[in-house]
XYZ file of C-alpha atoms in Angstrom:
261
model
C -0.138 -256.596 -83.967
C -1.741 -255.621 -80.847
C 1.415 -256.550 -78.584
C 3.504 -254.392 -81.444
C 1.396 -251.406 -81.037
C 1.969 -251.633 -77.300
C 5.854 -252.420 -77.675
C 8.862 -249.634 -76.951
C 8.218 -245.899 -76.292
C 5.024 -245.445 -74.933
C 3.563 -242.013 -75.770
C 0.696 -239.902 -74.329
C -1.722 -237.810 -76.217
C 0.043 -234.682 -75.656
C 3.455 -236.185 -76.822
C 2.029 -237.108 -80.269
C 0.038 -233.871 -80.549
C 3.410 -231.838 -79.501
C 5.203 -233.658 -82.420
C 3.016 -232.588 -84.877
C 1.756 -229.310 -84.053
C -2.024 -230.515 -83.127
C -4.060 -230.270 -80.362
C -4.784 -233.426 -78.145
C -8.250 -233.335 -78.967
C -7.326 -233.553 -82.322
C -5.360 -236.440 -82.076
C -8.232 -238.331 -80.118
C -10.661 -237.271 -83.295
C -8.152 -239.141 -85.483
C -8.178 -242.234 -83.539
C -11.810 -242.359 -83.167
C -12.069 -241.832 -87.260
C -10.138 -244.737 -87.731
C -6.951 -242.708 -88.896
C -4.988 -243.869 -86.052
C -4.716 -247.362 -85.213
C -6.817 -248.139 -81.751
C -4.696 -246.871 -78.997
C -3.837 -248.687 -75.528
C -5.004 -248.002 -72.219
C -3.237 -247.999 -68.951
C -4.588 -249.529 -66.237
C -6.619 -246.373 -65.239
C -7.778 -245.608 -68.330
C -5.770 -243.297 -70.065
C -4.803 -243.400 -73.886
C -1.038 -244.874 -74.719
C 0.101 -244.345 -78.309
C 3.452 -246.016 -79.756
C 5.752 -244.805 -82.568
C 3.397 -246.723 -84.848
C 0.761 -244.505 -84.285
C 3.240 -241.597 -84.957
C 4.038 -242.955 -88.008
C 0.304 -243.220 -88.784
C -0.213 -239.660 -87.737
C 2.574 -238.509 -90.015
C 1.278 -240.638 -93.198
C -2.419 -239.096 -92.729
C -0.974 -235.256 -92.432
C 1.257 -235.947 -95.695
C -1.823 -237.586 -97.640
C -4.012 -234.730 -96.682
C -2.207 -231.897 -98.991
C -1.752 -234.469 -101.698
C -5.461 -236.513 -101.794
C -7.596 -234.011 -99.798
C -8.793 -234.557 -95.930
C -12.014 -237.227 -96.996
C -9.630 -239.133 -99.533
C -6.699 -239.292 -96.874
C -9.069 -240.502 -94.212
C -10.270 -243.250 -96.101
C -6.764 -244.102 -97.117
C -5.803 -244.608 -93.564
C -9.229 -246.364 -92.729
C -8.320 -249.465 -95.265
C -4.839 -249.406 -94.259
C -5.762 -249.635 -90.390
C -8.272 -252.519 -91.246
C -6.064 -254.293 -93.222
C -7.537 -253.186 -96.782
C -4.140 -252.148 -98.232
C -5.332 -252.496 -101.848
C -8.391 -250.763 -101.341
C -6.015 -248.054 -99.988
C -3.808 -247.966 -102.880
C -6.775 -248.267 -105.428
C -7.881 -244.824 -103.700
C -4.399 -243.470 -104.321
C -4.503 -244.204 -107.780
C -7.936 -242.613 -108.504
C -6.117 -239.618 -106.981
C -3.597 -239.797 -109.273
C -5.953 -240.425 -112.250
C -7.518 -237.461 -111.279
C -4.329 -235.467 -111.273
C -3.528 -236.544 -114.584
C -7.129 -235.630 -116.026
C -6.579 -232.094 -114.239
C -3.556 -231.812 -115.972
C -4.618 -232.562 -119.289
C -7.853 -230.134 -119.099
C -5.220 -227.128 -118.272
C -3.070 -228.649 -121.203
C -6.229 -228.457 -123.412
C -7.259 -224.772 -122.015
C -3.483 -223.541 -122.997
C -3.552 -225.344 -126.344
C -6.640 -223.518 -126.892
C -5.408 -220.055 -125.986
C -2.617 -220.439 -128.231
C -5.142 -221.226 -131.126
C -6.896 -218.298 -130.342
C -4.228 -215.877 -130.459
C -3.370 -217.437 -133.850
C -6.720 -217.174 -134.920
C -7.116 -213.774 -133.802
C -3.931 -212.900 -135.632
C -5.194 -214.122 -138.606
C -8.524 -212.665 -138.441
C -8.414 -209.153 -136.898
C -11.334 -207.908 -138.584
C -14.620 -209.631 -137.243
C -17.091 -207.610 -137.891
C -19.002 -208.222 -141.276
C -22.713 -208.734 -142.821
C -24.689 -212.071 -141.593
C -24.553 -214.826 -143.566
C -27.644 -215.068 -145.982
C -27.717 -219.087 -145.953
C -29.393 -218.698 -142.720
C -32.815 -216.715 -142.553
C -33.775 -216.388 -138.903
C -30.368 -214.589 -138.820
C -30.011 -212.710 -142.023
C -29.798 -209.058 -142.496
C -29.429 -206.713 -145.647
C -25.713 -205.662 -146.656
C -26.341 -202.244 -145.628
C -26.902 -203.301 -141.955
C -24.316 -203.764 -139.802
C -23.637 -205.130 -136.339
C -23.165 -202.168 -133.476
C -19.872 -201.874 -132.161
C -16.172 -202.153 -133.939
C -15.653 -205.461 -133.243
C -18.994 -207.328 -133.115
C -20.304 -209.481 -135.939
C -23.250 -211.894 -137.197
C -23.753 -215.708 -136.935
C -23.115 -216.438 -140.463
C -19.455 -215.006 -140.775
C -18.361 -215.982 -137.525
C -19.174 -219.367 -138.518
C -17.185 -218.998 -141.658
C -14.350 -218.217 -139.854
C -14.714 -221.102 -137.468
C -15.248 -223.470 -140.376
C -18.502 -224.480 -138.820
C -22.180 -223.989 -139.570
C -24.307 -221.633 -138.073
C -26.481 -224.383 -136.696
C -23.700 -225.538 -134.419
C -23.000 -221.902 -133.248
C -27.068 -221.957 -131.941
C -26.278 -225.405 -130.324
C -23.395 -223.750 -128.487
C -26.045 -220.892 -127.513
C -28.082 -223.407 -126.235
C -25.382 -225.218 -124.156
C -24.468 -221.631 -122.532
C -21.057 -221.412 -124.356
C -21.830 -218.454 -126.407
C -24.114 -215.852 -125.229
C -24.714 -213.354 -128.440
C -27.423 -210.290 -127.959
C -30.393 -209.808 -129.911
C -30.296 -206.753 -132.346
C -33.662 -204.815 -130.943
C -34.536 -203.969 -134.605
C -34.010 -206.880 -136.614
C -33.938 -209.637 -133.778
C -30.710 -210.703 -135.525
C -28.144 -212.446 -133.484
C -24.908 -210.151 -132.647
C -21.718 -211.524 -131.221
C -19.439 -208.851 -129.801
C -15.785 -209.182 -129.079
C -16.320 -211.342 -125.806
C -18.624 -213.815 -127.641
C -16.319 -214.606 -130.582
C -13.638 -215.163 -127.980
C -16.101 -217.690 -126.171
C -17.005 -219.269 -129.543
C -13.086 -219.314 -130.698
C -12.263 -221.386 -127.173
C -15.346 -223.374 -127.445
C -14.132 -224.695 -131.045
C -10.563 -225.196 -129.946
C -11.493 -227.492 -126.927
C -14.170 -229.250 -129.265
C -11.539 -230.028 -131.631
C -9.576 -231.112 -128.699
C -12.395 -233.901 -128.074
C -14.181 -232.211 -124.945
C -17.795 -232.468 -124.775
C -20.498 -229.050 -124.657
C -20.538 -230.113 -120.641
C -17.138 -230.229 -120.465
C -16.434 -226.667 -122.035
C -19.277 -224.835 -120.259
C -17.030 -225.053 -117.073
C -14.147 -223.351 -118.531
C -16.082 -220.904 -120.525
C -17.166 -219.618 -117.334
C -13.680 -219.820 -115.954
C -12.828 -217.107 -118.777
C -15.648 -214.726 -117.873
C -15.088 -215.003 -114.215
C -11.787 -213.973 -115.006
C -12.569 -211.084 -116.976
C -10.892 -212.387 -120.846
C -8.071 -214.114 -121.498
C -5.359 -212.100 -120.569
C -6.730 -212.420 -116.558
C -6.893 -216.144 -117.199
C -3.335 -216.430 -118.188
C -2.730 -215.531 -114.732
C -5.161 -217.850 -113.412
C -3.777 -220.375 -115.515
C -0.137 -220.146 -113.884
C -1.588 -220.512 -110.545
C -3.544 -223.459 -111.821
C -0.271 -224.922 -113.217
C 1.506 -224.116 -109.981
C -1.073 -226.069 -107.755
C -1.193 -228.990 -109.742
C 2.464 -229.124 -109.650
C 2.457 -228.688 -105.688
C -0.305 -231.519 -105.589
C 2.286 -233.842 -107.304
C 5.129 -233.083 -105.311
C 2.583 -233.696 -101.992
C 1.601 -237.093 -103.820
C 5.147 -238.038 -103.757
C 5.677 -236.936 -100.449
C 2.117 -238.951 -99.454
C 3.364 -242.144 -101.150
C 6.821 -242.126 -98.849
C 5.133 -241.679 -95.840
C 2.024 -243.840 -96.828
C 4.868 -246.656 -97.813
C 6.665 -246.223 -94.643
C 3.510 -246.851 -92.433
C 2.511 -250.000 -94.289
C 6.450 -251.410 -93.800
C 6.162 -250.508 -90.670
C 2.934 -252.570 -89.786
C 4.138 -255.242 -91.709
């Protein structure tokens, strides 16, 4: 293998750098990091590279957008020390993560579609509280402030869950109802109802509370469901781009493995 590395065309660091739009220092750094095989040396100590080094560099640069810099580095290090199975395992883990990300995106999209159907079925969320829960009850003469505000009982009934479940979600940060200053009862405004419905859809999809919390945070950060649609489109585009990058990275990695022989 050592002789193969030095056979054929000899490349200077600047040659390798120019071909890939890099600095010579970057090429040297990649070699020192184990991303490239060790370079040969001239009698005067200057580095010399070969087409195999160029192939390794192409593979690494293709792997970065597919797997991220740290994983791409680990893949190349494994290949260069002869641990191809470890490199392939790292590739498999990235594919599994991408699949998990796609499933998460699909779950959120399904939840949003469910929210749209639920909102159409229950346009009026304001109601009196459920008398079954003493800590959150109020007389029929009392109403939640705001046209779209509701209490824990009616909201739980709409979702087909118990009021205790909503209190559990509150402790997990999935819903953040305010307290009526006069009665101390929980009051769910329009955003709270949205979050509760989204949480309900995701729970039905098998997601744990700790998995749902960051998704709810994304909805809040986006400012609601409508802005989130654009964010989901961007998310979908990034997943597709990563999937395509994985195909390119796999092809370049395979070529490098074949050339190493």
